[in-house]
Short mmCIF file of C-alpha atoms in Angstrom, two decimals:
data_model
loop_
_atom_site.label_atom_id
_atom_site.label_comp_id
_atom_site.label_asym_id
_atom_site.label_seq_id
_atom_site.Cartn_x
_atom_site.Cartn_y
_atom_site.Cartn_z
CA UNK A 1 -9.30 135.90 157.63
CA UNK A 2 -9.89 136.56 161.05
CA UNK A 3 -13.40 134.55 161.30
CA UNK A 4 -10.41 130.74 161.09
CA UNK A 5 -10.00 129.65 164.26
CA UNK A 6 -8.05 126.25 165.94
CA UNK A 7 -10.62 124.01 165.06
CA UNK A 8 -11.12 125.15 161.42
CA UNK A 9 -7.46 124.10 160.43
CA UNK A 10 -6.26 120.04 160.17
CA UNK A 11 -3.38 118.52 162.40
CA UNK A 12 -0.91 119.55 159.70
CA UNK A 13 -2.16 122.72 159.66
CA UNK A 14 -1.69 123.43 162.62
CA UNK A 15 1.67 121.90 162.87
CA UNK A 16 2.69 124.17 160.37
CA UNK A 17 1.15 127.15 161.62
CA UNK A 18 2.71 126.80 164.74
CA UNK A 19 5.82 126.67 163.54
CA UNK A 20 5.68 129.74 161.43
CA UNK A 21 4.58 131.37 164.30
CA UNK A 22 8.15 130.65 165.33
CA UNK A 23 9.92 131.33 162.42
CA UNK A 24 7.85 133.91 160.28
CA UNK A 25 9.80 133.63 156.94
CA UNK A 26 11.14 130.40 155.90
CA UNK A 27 11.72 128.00 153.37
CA UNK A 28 9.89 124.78 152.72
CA UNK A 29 13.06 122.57 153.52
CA UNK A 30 13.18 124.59 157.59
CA UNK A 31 8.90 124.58 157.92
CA UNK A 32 9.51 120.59 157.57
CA UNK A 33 12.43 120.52 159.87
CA UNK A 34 10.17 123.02 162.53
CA UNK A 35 7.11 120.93 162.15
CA UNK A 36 8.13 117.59 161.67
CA UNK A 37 6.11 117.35 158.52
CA UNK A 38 7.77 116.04 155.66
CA UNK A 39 8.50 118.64 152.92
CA UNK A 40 5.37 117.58 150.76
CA UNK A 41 3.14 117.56 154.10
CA UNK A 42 4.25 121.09 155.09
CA UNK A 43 4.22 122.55 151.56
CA UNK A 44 0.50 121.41 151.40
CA UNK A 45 -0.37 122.39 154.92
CA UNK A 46 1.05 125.89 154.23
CA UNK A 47 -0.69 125.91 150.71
CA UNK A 48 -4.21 125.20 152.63
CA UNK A 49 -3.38 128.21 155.26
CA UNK A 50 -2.63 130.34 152.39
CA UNK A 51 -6.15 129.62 151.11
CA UNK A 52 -7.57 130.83 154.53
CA UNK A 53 -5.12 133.88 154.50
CA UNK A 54 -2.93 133.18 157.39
CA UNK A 55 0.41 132.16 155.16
CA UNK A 56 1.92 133.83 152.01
CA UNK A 57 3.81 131.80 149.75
CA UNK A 58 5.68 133.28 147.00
CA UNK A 59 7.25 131.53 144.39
CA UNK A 60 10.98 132.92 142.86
CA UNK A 61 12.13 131.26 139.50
CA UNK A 62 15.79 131.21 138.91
CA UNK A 63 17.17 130.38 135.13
CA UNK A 64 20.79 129.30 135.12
CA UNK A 65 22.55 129.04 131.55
CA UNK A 66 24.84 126.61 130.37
CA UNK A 67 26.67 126.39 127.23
CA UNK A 68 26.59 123.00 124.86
CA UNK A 69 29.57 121.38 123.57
CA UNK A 70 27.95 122.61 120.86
CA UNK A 71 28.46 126.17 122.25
CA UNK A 72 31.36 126.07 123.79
CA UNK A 73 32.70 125.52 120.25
CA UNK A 74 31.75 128.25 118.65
CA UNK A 75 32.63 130.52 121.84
CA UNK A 76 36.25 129.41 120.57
CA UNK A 77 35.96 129.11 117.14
CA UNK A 78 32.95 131.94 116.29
CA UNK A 79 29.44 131.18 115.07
CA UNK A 80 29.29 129.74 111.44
CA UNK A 81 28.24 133.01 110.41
CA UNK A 82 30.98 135.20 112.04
CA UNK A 83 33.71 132.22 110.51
CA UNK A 84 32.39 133.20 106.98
CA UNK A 85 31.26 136.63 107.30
CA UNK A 86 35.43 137.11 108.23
CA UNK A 87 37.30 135.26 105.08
CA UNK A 88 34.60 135.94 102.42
CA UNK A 89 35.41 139.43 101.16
CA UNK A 90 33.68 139.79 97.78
CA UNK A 91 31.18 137.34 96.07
CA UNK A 92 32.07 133.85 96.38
CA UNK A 93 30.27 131.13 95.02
CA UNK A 94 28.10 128.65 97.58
CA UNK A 95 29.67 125.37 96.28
CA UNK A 96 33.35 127.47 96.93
CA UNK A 97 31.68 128.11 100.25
CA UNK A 98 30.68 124.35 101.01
CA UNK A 99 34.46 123.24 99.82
CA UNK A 100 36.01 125.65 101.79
CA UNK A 101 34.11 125.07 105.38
CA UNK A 102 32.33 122.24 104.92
CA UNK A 103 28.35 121.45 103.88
CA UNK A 104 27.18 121.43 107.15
CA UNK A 105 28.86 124.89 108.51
CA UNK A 106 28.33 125.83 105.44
CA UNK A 107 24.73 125.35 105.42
CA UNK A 108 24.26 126.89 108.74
CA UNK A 109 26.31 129.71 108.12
CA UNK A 110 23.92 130.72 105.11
CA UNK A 111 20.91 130.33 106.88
CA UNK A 112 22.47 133.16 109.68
CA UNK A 113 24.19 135.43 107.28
CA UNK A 114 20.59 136.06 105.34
CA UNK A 115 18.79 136.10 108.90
CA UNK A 116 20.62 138.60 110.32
CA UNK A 117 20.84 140.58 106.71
CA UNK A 118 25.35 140.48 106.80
CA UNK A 119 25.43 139.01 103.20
CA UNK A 120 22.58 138.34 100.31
CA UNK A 121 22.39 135.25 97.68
CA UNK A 122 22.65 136.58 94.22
CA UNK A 123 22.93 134.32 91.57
CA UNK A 124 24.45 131.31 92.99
CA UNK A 125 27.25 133.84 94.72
CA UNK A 126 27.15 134.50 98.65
CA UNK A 127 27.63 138.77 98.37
CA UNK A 128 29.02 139.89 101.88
CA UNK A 129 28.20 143.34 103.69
CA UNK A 130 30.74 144.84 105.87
CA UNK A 131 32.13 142.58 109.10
CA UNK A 132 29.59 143.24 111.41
CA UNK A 133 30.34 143.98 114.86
CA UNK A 134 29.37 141.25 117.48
CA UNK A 135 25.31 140.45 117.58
CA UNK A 136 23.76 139.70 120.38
CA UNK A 137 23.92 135.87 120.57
CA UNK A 138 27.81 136.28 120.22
CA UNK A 139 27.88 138.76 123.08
CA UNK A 140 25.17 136.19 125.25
CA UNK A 141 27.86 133.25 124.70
CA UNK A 142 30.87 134.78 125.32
CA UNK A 143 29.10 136.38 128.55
CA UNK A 144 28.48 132.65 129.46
CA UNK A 145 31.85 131.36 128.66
CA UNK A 146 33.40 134.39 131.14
CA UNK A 147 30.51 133.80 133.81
CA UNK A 148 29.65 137.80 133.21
CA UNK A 149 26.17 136.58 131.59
CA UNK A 150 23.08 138.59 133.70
CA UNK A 151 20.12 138.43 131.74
CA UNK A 152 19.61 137.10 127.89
CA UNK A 153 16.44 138.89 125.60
CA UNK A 154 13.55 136.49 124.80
CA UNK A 155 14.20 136.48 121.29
CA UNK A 156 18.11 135.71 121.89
CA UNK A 157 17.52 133.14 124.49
CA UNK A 158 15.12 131.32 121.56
CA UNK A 159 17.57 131.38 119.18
CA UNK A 160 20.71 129.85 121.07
CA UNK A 161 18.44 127.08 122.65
CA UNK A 162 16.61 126.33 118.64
CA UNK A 163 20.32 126.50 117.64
CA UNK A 164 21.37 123.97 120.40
CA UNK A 165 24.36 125.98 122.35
CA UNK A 166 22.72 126.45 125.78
CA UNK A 167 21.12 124.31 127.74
CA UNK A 168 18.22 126.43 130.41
CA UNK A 169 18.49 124.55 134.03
CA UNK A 170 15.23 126.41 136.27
CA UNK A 171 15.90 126.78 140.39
CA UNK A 172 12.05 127.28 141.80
CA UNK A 173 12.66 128.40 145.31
CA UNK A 174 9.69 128.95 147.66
CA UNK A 175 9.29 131.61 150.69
CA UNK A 176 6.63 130.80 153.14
CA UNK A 177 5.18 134.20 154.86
CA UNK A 178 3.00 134.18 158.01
CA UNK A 179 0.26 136.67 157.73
CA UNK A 180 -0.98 139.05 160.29
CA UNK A 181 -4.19 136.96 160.43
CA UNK A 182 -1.47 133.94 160.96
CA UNK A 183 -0.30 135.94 163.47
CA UNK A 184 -2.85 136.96 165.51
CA UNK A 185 -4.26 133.21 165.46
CA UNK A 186 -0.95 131.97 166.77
CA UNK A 187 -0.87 134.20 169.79
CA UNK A 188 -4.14 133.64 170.50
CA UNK A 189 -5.41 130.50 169.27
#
């Protein structure tokens, strides 16, 4: 806005607009170092010239992945589903299936083998489809386990985190932006 002038802004912001008159782009951590605001100070001063159109700040959100213990697991071992899906060949009965891996894994398995439509319940008897090939979660976690992992879908992220085997950590970074407005009121005052 090119009516702001010197006596509009506060000590801080003009602490902080003279040193992104200096620097141009930075990040909140070097505007604090440059002004000799602490971080809060300079974030806020920078947030008030962004109000009067002299600073842009953009805001970047990083999501970093990280498999449970949980997930690690079944990186090694398979999900419950894939660990029944590949020794149940015809129908086998669900208290077979318990005895065989377990209530628990067992239970889980079930759950995932109807949800993803690899095996129906008929009459007490788990009836498998053919060995699918790997779904998407399996293809997220092993991407995670060999650090090859870009991106995970919505709907896959849900399911691993409801399911417990990753863990999201977030990285907010800030850029602070002088404006041309900014600009013109640093030369000139």
């Amino acid at each position: 806005m090119a009516d702001v002038t010197q006596s509009d802004l506060t000590p801080n912001e003009k602490h902080v607009l003279l040193a992104m008159g200096d620097l141009k782009t930075t990040d909140p951590q070097e505007l604090s170092a440059a002004s000799g605001l602490s971080v809060e100070a300079a974030v806020q001063g920078a947030f008030l010239l962004e109000e009067k159109g002299l600073l842009q700040v953009s805001e970047f959100t990083t999501e970093t992945y990280n498999l449970t213990t949980e997930g690690e697991e079944y990186v090694s071992s398979g999900l419950p589903e894939r660990q029944v899906i590949e020794k149940v060949t015809s129908p086998t009965p669900i208290d077979a299936l318990k005895a065989g891996f377990g209530p628990t894994l067992a239970a889980i398995a079930l759950g995932w083998l109807r949800k993803k439509g690899w095996a129906q319940i008929k009459d007490g008897n788990l009836v498998p489809g053919d060995i699918p090939s790997p779904g998407d979660d399996e293809e997220a976690l092993a991407g995670l386990e060999a650090g090859t992992l870009t991106a995970i879908s919505k709907g896959v992220k849900k399911d691993l985190i409801k399911r417990n085997l990753i863990e999201i950590s977030e990285d907010k970074t800030r850029t602070l932006t002088i404006t041309e407005s900014g600009m013109e009121l640093f030369r000139y005052g």
